[in-house]
Amino acid sequence: MQQREEKQLETAVESLISRVAHVKNALSSFIYKLENEYERLTWPSVLDNFALLSGQLNTINKLLRNEKTPAFRSQVIIPLLLSPDRDEDLAKLTEQRVPVFSHEIVPDHLRTKPDPEVEEQEKQLSAEAVRIGPELAQKHIQALNKLCSNLLEKLNNPREDREGDASAVRQNKASFNPTDTSALVAAVAFGKGLSKCRPPGPVAPGHPGQGPMMSGGPTLQQVTIGGGSNQQAGMGGPGAPQQQGQPGKMPSSIKTNIKSASGSIHPYNR
């Protein structure tokens, strides 16, 4: 009878080790894809990997709940030898994860209860769950369900709808400042806000009859004066004397010279 139970236990342990090895290989393959093939990885492929892991875990649960499988809870593991030295056989058996079976490692690997910190957190969560009344718990559940429903609705919407909403938001968003635009239009159309300043350069004295066209700048004055002098020299003498009581009045020949000179130099002053 005892030999039969030992045989069943050995068979169950070997089967369990084999199933766990399958789960480990599937996890390793999935992690490798996530780290190295994430650019080509599609969502259906991810779902297939999750389905494979879920099926393997369900198989292990069925194996543990089988009537022919002995109760592992009743089995006691006692460390017979603890050593701080490296054990090559143990390292090979655990794939280099546990190279030493010492007093520091044994409490973590042979623990049958959670860590004290985790156990304390579980107690706090249990106490908090007891303090929450049924009505408040129902409100929390409804709020969580509403949040999940909104999230699922956004995920299920077509991508075109989301892109259309985003483009509509971008179109409705103002891309200019109305105040700056109004100030710019007023400055261009009516000169509002522009400072009134004279062009740099000296003004030739002794010409009280100069009008706005002659006081535009030094270049215009030089051309006008030069042209008037040449025209007077070509006529054989100084110009006709001005009539009394009309200071600043110029002959028509000088006015023509001014007009031709200003048109050739400053086309915008016509």
PDB file of C-alpha atoms in Angstrom:
ATOM      1  CA  MET A   1       0.000   0.000   0.000  1.00  0.00           C
ATOM      2  CA  GLN A   2       2.765   2.389   0.909  1.00  0.00           C
ATOM      3  CA  GLN A   3       4.715   1.511  -2.217  1.00  0.00           C
ATOM      4  CA  ARG A   4       1.633   2.141  -4.300  1.00  0.00           C
ATOM      5  CA  GLU A   5       1.160   5.600  -2.784  1.00  0.00           C
ATOM      6  CA  GLU A   6       4.809   6.419  -3.351  1.00  0.00           C
ATOM      7  CA  LYS A   7       4.467   5.309  -6.981  1.00  0.00           C
ATOM      8  CA  GLN A   8       1.405   7.502  -7.469  1.00  0.00           C
ATOM      9  CA  LEU A   9       3.190  10.434  -5.868  1.00  0.00           C
ATOM     10  CA  GLU A  10       6.223  10.006  -8.104  1.00  0.00           C
ATOM     11  CA  THR A  11       4.059   9.764 -11.218  1.00  0.00           C
ATOM     12  CA  ALA A  12       2.054  12.855 -10.243  1.00  0.00           C
ATOM     13  CA  VAL A  13       5.214  14.853  -9.562  1.00  0.00           C
ATOM     14  CA  GLU A  14       6.721  13.893 -12.925  1.00  0.00           C
ATOM     15  CA  SER A  15       3.512  14.837 -14.738  1.00  0.00           C
ATOM     16  CA  LEU A  16       3.328  18.122 -12.855  1.00  0.00           C
ATOM     17  CA  ILE A  17       6.952  18.929 -13.693  1.00  0.00           C
ATOM     18  CA  SER A  18       6.266  18.230 -17.362  1.00  0.00           C
ATOM     19  CA  ARG A  19       3.190  20.503 -17.412  1.00  0.00           C
ATOM     20  CA  VAL A  20       5.074  23.287 -15.642  1.00  0.00           C
ATOM     21  CA  ALA A  21       7.898  22.960 -18.182  1.00  0.00           C
ATOM     22  CA  HIS A  22       5.366  23.522 -20.989  1.00  0.00           C
ATOM     23  CA  VAL A  23       4.085  26.648 -19.260  1.00  0.00           C
ATOM     24  CA  LYS A  24       7.635  27.902 -18.775  1.00  0.00           C
ATOM     25  CA  ASN A  25       8.472  27.391 -22.445  1.00  0.00           C
ATOM     26  CA  ALA A  26       5.315  29.183 -23.554  1.00  0.00           C
ATOM     27  CA  LEU A  27       6.087  32.102 -21.235  1.00  0.00           C
ATOM     28  CA  SER A  28       9.677  32.305 -22.457  1.00  0.00           C
ATOM     29  CA  SER A  29       8.535  32.331 -26.090  1.00  0.00           C
ATOM     30  CA  PHE A  30       5.915  35.009 -25.418  1.00  0.00           C
ATOM     31  CA  ILE A  31       8.372  37.234 -23.518  1.00  0.00           C
ATOM     32  CA  TYR A  32      10.904  36.868 -26.342  1.00  0.00           C
ATOM     33  CA  LYS A  33       8.276  38.016 -28.859  1.00  0.00           C
ATOM     34  CA  LEU A  34       7.335  40.995 -26.714  1.00  0.00           C
ATOM     35  CA  GLU A  35      10.954  42.090 -26.338  1.00  0.00           C
ATOM     36  CA  ASN A  36      12.307  41.390 -29.848  1.00  0.00           C
ATOM     37  CA  GLU A  37       9.368  41.083 -32.257  1.00  0.00           C
ATOM     38  CA  TYR A  38       7.046  43.766 -30.904  1.00  0.00           C
ATOM     39  CA  GLU A  39       7.053  45.649 -34.241  1.00  0.00           C
ATOM     40  CA  ARG A  40       5.595  42.670 -36.127  1.00  0.00           C
ATOM     41  CA  LEU A  41       3.471  41.399 -33.242  1.00  0.00           C
ATOM     42  CA  THR A  42      -0.264  41.710 -33.847  1.00  0.00           C
ATOM     43  CA  TRP A  43      -3.089  41.714 -31.345  1.00  0.00           C
ATOM     44  CA  PRO A  44      -4.549  38.365 -32.551  1.00  0.00           C
ATOM     45  CA  SER A  45      -1.131  36.790 -31.994  1.00  0.00           C
ATOM     46  CA  VAL A  46      -1.030  38.183 -28.449  1.00  0.00           C
ATOM     47  CA  LEU A  47      -4.490  36.748 -27.783  1.00  0.00           C
ATOM     48  CA  ASP A  48      -3.348  33.360 -29.094  1.00  0.00           C
ATOM     49  CA  ASN A  49      -0.409  33.346 -26.667  1.00  0.00           C
ATOM     50  CA  PHE A  50      -2.678  34.247 -23.769  1.00  0.00           C
ATOM     51  CA  ALA A  51      -5.099  31.516 -24.769  1.00  0.00           C
ATOM     52  CA  LEU A  52      -2.243  28.981 -24.878  1.00  0.00           C
ATOM     53  CA  LEU A  53      -1.071  29.955 -21.379  1.00  0.00           C
ATOM     54  CA  SER A  54      -4.614  29.866 -20.038  1.00  0.00           C
ATOM     55  CA  GLY A  55      -5.175  26.388 -21.449  1.00  0.00           C
ATOM     56  CA  GLN A  56      -1.946  25.064 -19.967  1.00  0.00           C
ATOM     57  CA  LEU A  57      -2.782  26.491 -16.523  1.00  0.00           C
ATOM     58  CA  ASN A  58      -6.248  24.923 -16.700  1.00  0.00           C
ATOM     59  CA  THR A  59      -4.625  21.591 -17.500  1.00  0.00           C
ATOM     60  CA  ILE A  60      -2.423  21.863 -14.393  1.00  0.00           C
ATOM     61  CA  ASN A  61      -5.464  22.697 -12.250  1.00  0.00           C
ATOM     62  CA  LYS A  62      -7.306  19.641 -13.592  1.00  0.00           C
ATOM     63  CA  LEU A  63      -4.280  17.504 -12.854  1.00  0.00           C
ATOM     64  CA  LEU A  64      -4.125  18.733  -9.273  1.00  0.00           C
ATOM     65  CA  ARG A  65      -7.863  18.179  -8.755  1.00  0.00           C
ATOM     66  CA  ASN A  66      -7.816  14.684 -10.175  1.00  0.00           C
ATOM     67  CA  GLU A  67      -8.824  11.943  -7.772  1.00  0.00           C
ATOM     68  CA  LYS A  68      -5.761   9.842  -8.633  1.00  0.00           C
ATOM     69  CA  THR A  69      -3.405  12.700  -7.801  1.00  0.00           C
ATOM     70  CA  PRO A  70      -2.272  12.551  -4.179  1.00  0.00           C
ATOM     71  CA  ALA A  71      -2.798  15.574  -1.973  1.00  0.00           C
ATOM     72  CA  PHE A  72       0.408  17.557  -2.128  1.00  0.00           C
ATOM     73  CA  ARG A  73      -0.693  19.598   0.885  1.00  0.00           C
ATOM     74  CA  SER A  74      -0.113  16.604   3.135  1.00  0.00           C
ATOM     75  CA  GLN A  75       3.433  16.144   1.901  1.00  0.00           C
ATOM     76  CA  VAL A  76       6.215  17.643   4.027  1.00  0.00           C
ATOM     77  CA  ILE A  77       9.589  18.710   2.634  1.00  0.00           C
ATOM     78  CA  ILE A  78      12.456  18.700   5.106  1.00  0.00           C
ATOM     79  CA  PRO A  79      15.907  20.026   4.115  1.00  0.00           C
ATOM     80  CA  LEU A  80      18.429  17.363   5.014  1.00  0.00           C
ATOM     81  CA  LEU A  81      21.573  19.335   4.167  1.00  0.00           C
ATOM     82  CA  LEU A  82      22.229  23.073   4.193  1.00  0.00           C
ATOM     83  CA  SER A  83      25.531  24.395   2.900  1.00  0.00           C
ATOM     84  CA  PRO A  84      26.861  27.834   1.914  1.00  0.00           C
ATOM     85  CA  ASP A  85      28.948  26.209  -0.832  1.00  0.00           C
ATOM     86  CA  ARG A  86      27.885  26.079  -4.447  1.00  0.00           C
ATOM     87  CA  ASP A  87      26.062  22.909  -5.511  1.00  0.00           C
ATOM     88  CA  GLU A  88      26.560  22.199  -9.219  1.00  0.00           C
ATOM     89  CA  ASP A  89      23.828  19.573  -9.363  1.00  0.00           C
ATOM     90  CA  LEU A  90      21.320  21.950  -7.777  1.00  0.00           C
ATOM     91  CA  ALA A  91      22.369  24.765 -10.116  1.00  0.00           C
ATOM     92  CA  LYS A  92      21.937  22.497 -13.148  1.00  0.00           C
ATOM     93  CA  LEU A  93      18.573  21.232 -11.912  1.00  0.00           C
ATOM     94  CA  THR A  94      17.246  24.767 -11.343  1.00  0.00           C
ATOM     95  CA  GLU A  95      18.852  26.235 -14.521  1.00  0.00           C
ATOM     96  CA  GLN A  96      21.346  28.332 -12.508  1.00  0.00           C
ATOM     97  CA  ARG A  97      18.590  30.031 -10.499  1.00  0.00           C
ATOM     98  CA  VAL A  98      19.445  28.371  -7.163  1.00  0.00           C
ATOM     99  CA  PRO A  99      23.172  27.626  -7.036  1.00  0.00           C
ATOM    100  CA  VAL A 100      23.323  27.415  -3.227  1.00  0.00           C
ATOM    101  CA  PHE A 101      20.989  25.744  -0.719  1.00  0.00           C
ATOM    102  CA  SER A 102      21.824  27.727   2.401  1.00  0.00           C
ATOM    103  CA  HIS A 103      20.074  29.072   5.482  1.00  0.00           C
ATOM    104  CA  GLU A 104      19.330  32.308   3.657  1.00  0.00           C
ATOM    105  CA  ILE A 105      17.581  30.711   0.682  1.00  0.00           C
ATOM    106  CA  VAL A 106      15.647  27.893   2.333  1.00  0.00           C
ATOM    107  CA  PRO A 107      13.003  30.129   4.071  1.00  0.00           C
ATOM    108  CA  ASP A 108      12.069  31.691   0.729  1.00  0.00           C
ATOM    109  CA  HIS A 109      11.862  28.466  -1.284  1.00  0.00           C
ATOM    110  CA  LEU A 110      10.180  26.294   1.343  1.00  0.00           C
ATOM    111  CA  ARG A 111       7.763  28.914   2.635  1.00  0.00           C
ATOM    112  CA  THR A 112       4.174  27.718   2.955  1.00  0.00           C
ATOM    113  CA  LYS A 113       2.755  31.124   3.940  1.00  0.00           C
ATOM    114  CA  PRO A 114       3.112  34.573   2.368  1.00  0.00           C
ATOM    115  CA  ASP A 115       5.787  37.002   3.472  1.00  0.00           C
ATOM    116  CA  PRO A 116       5.005  38.883   6.673  1.00  0.00           C
ATOM    117  CA  GLU A 117       4.636  42.164   4.743  1.00  0.00           C
ATOM    118  CA  VAL A 118       2.251  40.603   2.228  1.00  0.00           C
ATOM    119  CA  GLU A 119       0.290  38.929   4.988  1.00  0.00           C
ATOM    120  CA  GLU A 120      -0.077  42.260   6.811  1.00  0.00           C
ATOM    121  CA  GLN A 121      -1.324  43.952   3.638  1.00  0.00           C
ATOM    122  CA  GLU A 122      -3.890  41.196   3.143  1.00  0.00           C
ATOM    123  CA  LYS A 123      -5.144  41.734   6.686  1.00  0.00           C
ATOM    124  CA  GLN A 124      -5.508  45.478   6.078  1.00  0.00           C
ATOM    125  CA  LEU A 125      -7.433  44.896   2.842  1.00  0.00           C
ATOM    126  CA  SER A 126      -9.726  42.391   4.544  1.00  0.00           C
ATOM    127  CA  ALA A 127     -10.420  44.814   7.408  1.00  0.00           C
ATOM    128  CA  GLU A 128     -11.155  47.639   4.955  1.00  0.00           C
ATOM    129  CA  ALA A 129     -13.517  45.386   2.992  1.00  0.00           C
ATOM    130  CA  VAL A 130     -15.407  44.581   6.184  1.00  0.00           C
ATOM    131  CA  ARG A 131     -15.791  48.279   7.087  1.00  0.00           C
ATOM    132  CA  ILE A 132     -17.357  49.138   3.708  1.00  0.00           C
ATOM    133  CA  GLY A 133     -21.115  48.725   3.832  1.00  0.00           C
ATOM    134  CA  PRO A 134     -23.164  47.003   1.136  1.00  0.00           C
ATOM    135  CA  GLU A 135     -24.562  50.284  -0.237  1.00  0.00           C
ATOM    136  CA  LEU A 136     -21.156  51.929  -0.549  1.00  0.00           C
ATOM    137  CA  ALA A 137     -19.716  48.788  -2.096  1.00  0.00           C
ATOM    138  CA  GLN A 138     -22.558  48.746  -4.635  1.00  0.00           C
ATOM    139  CA  LYS A 139     -21.827  52.398  -5.546  1.00  0.00           C
ATOM    140  CA  HIS A 140     -18.164  51.572  -6.101  1.00  0.00           C
ATOM    141  CA  ILE A 141     -19.131  48.618  -8.265  1.00  0.00           C
ATOM    142  CA  GLN A 142     -21.490  50.735 -10.384  1.00  0.00           C
ATOM    143  CA  ALA A 143     -18.857  53.463 -10.836  1.00  0.00           C
ATOM    144  CA  LEU A 144     -16.282  50.879 -11.897  1.00  0.00           C
ATOM    145  CA  ASN A 145     -18.720  49.234 -14.312  1.00  0.00           C
ATOM    146  CA  LYS A 146     -19.565  52.616 -15.843  1.00  0.00           C
ATOM    147  CA  LEU A 147     -15.884  53.433 -16.285  1.00  0.00           C
ATOM    148  CA  CYS A 148     -15.226  50.067 -17.927  1.00  0.00           C
ATOM    149  CA  SER A 149     -18.243  50.489 -20.223  1.00  0.00           C
ATOM    150  CA  ASN A 150     -17.064  53.914 -21.395  1.00  0.00           C
ATOM    151  CA  LEU A 151     -13.593  52.568 -22.013  1.00  0.00           C
ATOM    152  CA  LEU A 152     -14.910  49.614 -23.998  1.00  0.00           C
ATOM    153  CA  GLU A 153     -17.146  51.906 -26.044  1.00  0.00           C
ATOM    154  CA  LYS A 154     -14.188  54.107 -26.969  1.00  0.00           C
ATOM    155  CA  LEU A 155     -12.106  51.078 -27.890  1.00  0.00           C
ATOM    156  CA  ASN A 156     -14.869  49.581 -30.015  1.00  0.00           C
ATOM    157  CA  ASN A 157     -15.497  52.793 -31.975  1.00  0.00           C
ATOM    158  CA  PRO A 158     -14.035  52.802 -35.489  1.00  0.00           C
ATOM    159  CA  ARG A 159     -10.716  54.467 -35.942  1.00  0.00           C
ATOM    160  CA  GLU A 160     -12.159  56.806 -38.560  1.00  0.00           C
ATOM    161  CA  ASP A 161     -14.576  58.272 -36.025  1.00  0.00           C
ATOM    162  CA  ARG A 162     -11.757  59.039 -33.618  1.00  0.00           C
ATOM    163  CA  GLU A 163      -9.689  60.625 -36.393  1.00  0.00           C
ATOM    164  CA  GLY A 164     -12.697  62.678 -37.525  1.00  0.00           C
ATOM    165  CA  ASP A 165     -13.264  63.986 -34.011  1.00  0.00           C
ATOM    166  CA  ALA A 166      -9.603  64.901 -33.722  1.00  0.00           C
ATOM    167  CA  SER A 167      -9.631  66.752 -37.056  1.00  0.00           C
ATOM    168  CA  ALA A 168     -12.799  68.638 -36.065  1.00  0.00           C
ATOM    169  CA  VAL A 169     -11.159  69.751 -32.853  1.00  0.00           C
ATOM    170  CA  ARG A 170      -8.113  70.938 -34.792  1.00  0.00           C
ATOM    171  CA  GLN A 171     -10.295  72.874 -37.265  1.00  0.00           C
ATOM    172  CA  ASN A 172     -12.344  74.576 -34.576  1.00  0.00           C
ATOM    173  CA  LYS A 173      -9.275  75.631 -32.643  1.00  0.00           C
ATOM    174  CA  ALA A 174      -8.332  79.280 -33.327  1.00  0.00           C
ATOM    175  CA  SER A 175      -4.932  79.654 -34.980  1.00  0.00           C
ATOM    176  CA  PHE A 176      -4.661  83.450 -34.691  1.00  0.00           C
ATOM    177  CA  ASN A 177      -5.099  86.275 -32.187  1.00  0.00           C
ATOM    178  CA  PRO A 178      -8.029  88.571 -33.126  1.00  0.00           C
ATOM    179  CA  THR A 179      -6.518  91.513 -31.207  1.00  0.00           C
ATOM    180  CA  ASP A 180      -3.224  91.317 -33.091  1.00  0.00           C
ATOM    181  CA  THR A 181      -5.055  90.971 -36.407  1.00  0.00           C
ATOM    182  CA  SER A 182      -7.188  94.071 -35.757  1.00  0.00           C
ATOM    183  CA  ALA A 183      -4.114  96.087 -34.734  1.00  0.00           C
ATOM    184  CA  LEU A 184      -2.275  95.019 -37.892  1.00  0.00           C
ATOM    185  CA  VAL A 185      -5.210  95.954 -40.165  1.00  0.00           C
ATOM    186  CA  ALA A 186      -5.587  99.369 -38.458  1.00  0.00           C
ATOM    187  CA  ALA A 187      -1.853 100.060 -38.847  1.00  0.00           C
ATOM    188  CA  VAL A 188      -1.825  99.151 -42.560  1.00  0.00           C
ATOM    189  CA  ALA A 189      -5.105 100.837 -43.519  1.00  0.00           C
ATOM    190  CA  PHE A 190      -5.157 103.942 -41.269  1.00  0.00           C
ATOM    191  CA  GLY A 191      -1.598 104.187 -39.894  1.00  0.00           C
ATOM    192  CA  LYS A 192      -2.838 103.699 -36.351  1.00  0.00           C
ATOM    193  CA  GLY A 193      -0.046 103.253 -33.853  1.00  0.00           C
ATOM    194  CA  LEU A 194       2.736 104.202 -36.290  1.00  0.00           C
ATOM    195  CA  SER A 195       5.244 106.809 -35.054  1.00  0.00           C
ATOM    196  CA  LYS A 196       5.623 110.074 -37.063  1.00  0.00           C
ATOM    197  CA  CYS A 197       9.338 110.615 -37.755  1.00  0.00           C
ATOM    198  CA  ARG A 198      11.334 112.455 -40.458  1.00  0.00           C
ATOM    199  CA  PRO A 199      13.817 110.607 -42.644  1.00  0.00           C
ATOM    200  CA  PRO A 200      17.416 110.910 -41.477  1.00  0.00           C
ATOM    201  CA  GLY A 201      19.680 113.468 -43.196  1.00  0.00           C
ATOM    202  CA  PRO A 202      20.228 117.260 -43.227  1.00  0.00           C
ATOM    203  CA  VAL A 203      17.811 119.661 -44.884  1.00  0.00           C
ATOM    204  CA  ALA A 204      19.352 122.313 -47.176  1.00  0.00           C
ATOM    205  CA  PRO A 205      18.672 125.786 -45.749  1.00  0.00           C
ATOM    206  CA  GLY A 206      17.644 128.845 -47.696  1.00  0.00           C
ATOM    207  CA  HIS A 207      14.701 127.347 -49.552  1.00  0.00           C
ATOM    208  CA  PRO A 208      11.617 128.624 -47.819  1.00  0.00           C
ATOM    209  CA  GLY A 209       9.415 127.657 -50.727  1.00  0.00           C
ATOM    210  CA  GLN A 210      10.070 123.934 -50.587  1.00  0.00           C
ATOM    211  CA  GLY A 211       6.887 121.944 -50.434  1.00  0.00           C
ATOM    212  CA  PRO A 212       6.255 118.407 -49.235  1.00  0.00           C
ATOM    213  CA  MET A 213       7.705 116.905 -52.405  1.00  0.00           C
ATOM    214  CA  MET A 214      10.994 118.776 -51.998  1.00  0.00           C
ATOM    215  CA  SER A 215      11.386 117.932 -48.324  1.00  0.00           C
ATOM    216  CA  GLY A 216      11.191 114.183 -48.828  1.00  0.00           C
ATOM    217  CA  GLY A 217      14.952 113.523 -48.381  1.00  0.00           C
ATOM    218  CA  PRO A 218      18.455 114.728 -49.140  1.00  0.00           C
ATOM    219  CA  THR A 219      18.763 112.759 -52.397  1.00  0.00           C
ATOM    220  CA  LEU A 220      15.741 114.496 -53.902  1.00  0.00           C
ATOM    221  CA  GLN A 221      17.058 117.924 -52.856  1.00  0.00           C
ATOM    222  CA  GLN A 222      20.468 117.304 -54.394  1.00  0.00           C
ATOM    223  CA  VAL A 223      19.010 116.199 -57.716  1.00  0.00           C
ATOM    224  CA  THR A 224      16.576 119.101 -57.804  1.00  0.00           C
ATOM    225  CA  ILE A 225      19.184 121.736 -57.044  1.00  0.00           C
ATOM    226  CA  GLY A 226      21.693 120.281 -59.475  1.00  0.00           C
ATOM    227  CA  GLY A 227      19.125 120.030 -62.223  1.00  0.00           C
ATOM    228  CA  GLY A 228      17.969 123.616 -61.642  1.00  0.00           C
ATOM    229  CA  SER A 229      21.525 124.985 -61.755  1.00  0.00           C
ATOM    230  CA  ASN A 230      22.377 123.131 -64.952  1.00  0.00           C
ATOM    231  CA  GLN A 231      19.218 124.301 -66.610  1.00  0.00           C
ATOM    232  CA  GLN A 232      19.925 127.882 -65.576  1.00  0.00           C
ATOM    233  CA  ALA A 233      23.516 127.602 -66.864  1.00  0.00           C
ATOM    234  CA  GLY A 234      22.294 126.226 -70.153  1.00  0.00           C
ATOM    235  CA  MET A 235      19.937 129.184 -70.523  1.00  0.00           C
ATOM    236  CA  GLY A 236      22.931 131.542 -70.296  1.00  0.00           C
ATOM    237  CA  GLY A 237      22.436 133.167 -66.894  1.00  0.00           C
ATOM    238  CA  PRO A 238      20.655 133.109 -63.656  1.00  0.00           C
ATOM    239  CA  GLY A 239      16.975 132.521 -63.503  1.00  0.00           C
ATOM    240  CA  ALA A 240      14.400 135.279 -63.604  1.00  0.00           C
ATOM    241  CA  PRO A 241      14.013 137.204 -60.390  1.00  0.00           C
ATOM    242  CA  GLN A 242      11.091 136.299 -58.247  1.00  0.00           C
ATOM    243  CA  GLN A 243       8.178 138.592 -58.133  1.00  0.00           C
ATOM    244  CA  GLN A 244       7.711 140.637 -55.030  1.00  0.00           C
ATOM    245  CA  GLY A 245       5.177 139.333 -52.592  1.00  0.00           C
ATOM    246  CA  GLN A 246       5.546 135.706 -53.852  1.00  0.00           C
ATOM    247  CA  PRO A 247       8.443 134.200 -51.963  1.00  0.00           C
ATOM    248  CA  GLY A 248       9.166 130.547 -52.674  1.00  0.00           C
ATOM    249  CA  LYS A 249       7.644 130.486 -56.176  1.00  0.00           C
ATOM    250  CA  MET A 250       9.809 128.632 -58.663  1.00  0.00           C
ATOM    251  CA  PRO A 251       9.961 128.818 -62.454  1.00  0.00           C
ATOM    252  CA  SER A 252       8.112 126.181 -64.419  1.00  0.00           C
ATOM    253  CA  SER A 253      11.382 124.769 -65.847  1.00  0.00           C
ATOM    254  CA  ILE A 254      12.649 123.972 -62.340  1.00  0.00           C
ATOM    255  CA  LYS A 255       9.313 122.371 -61.452  1.00  0.00           C
ATOM    256  CA  THR A 256       9.558 120.171 -64.565  1.00  0.00           C
ATOM    257  CA  ASN A 257      13.098 119.168 -63.596  1.00  0.00           C
ATOM    258  CA  ILE A 258      11.934 118.334 -60.074  1.00  0.00           C
ATOM    259  CA  LYS A 259       9.108 116.205 -61.419  1.00  0.00           C
ATOM    260  CA  SER A 260      11.371 114.286 -63.835  1.00  0.00           C
ATOM    261  CA  ALA A 261      14.070 113.785 -61.183  1.00  0.00           C
ATOM    262  CA  SER A 262      11.616 112.604 -58.537  1.00  0.00           C
ATOM    263  CA  GLY A 263       9.988 110.212 -61.013  1.00  0.00           C
ATOM    264  CA  SER A 264      13.322 108.623 -62.011  1.00  0.00           C
ATOM    265  CA  ILE A 265      14.632 108.236 -58.456  1.00  0.00           C
ATOM    266  CA  HIS A 266      11.525 107.603 -56.386  1.00  0.00           C
ATOM    267  CA  PRO A 267       8.812 105.975 -58.490  1.00  0.00           C
ATOM    268  CA  TYR A 268       6.522 105.760 -55.472  1.00  0.00           C
ATOM    269  CA  ASN A 269       6.445 109.602 -55.126  1.00  0.00           C
ATOM    270  CA  ARG A 270       4.594 110.192 -58.419  1.00  0.00           C
TER     271      ARG A 270
END
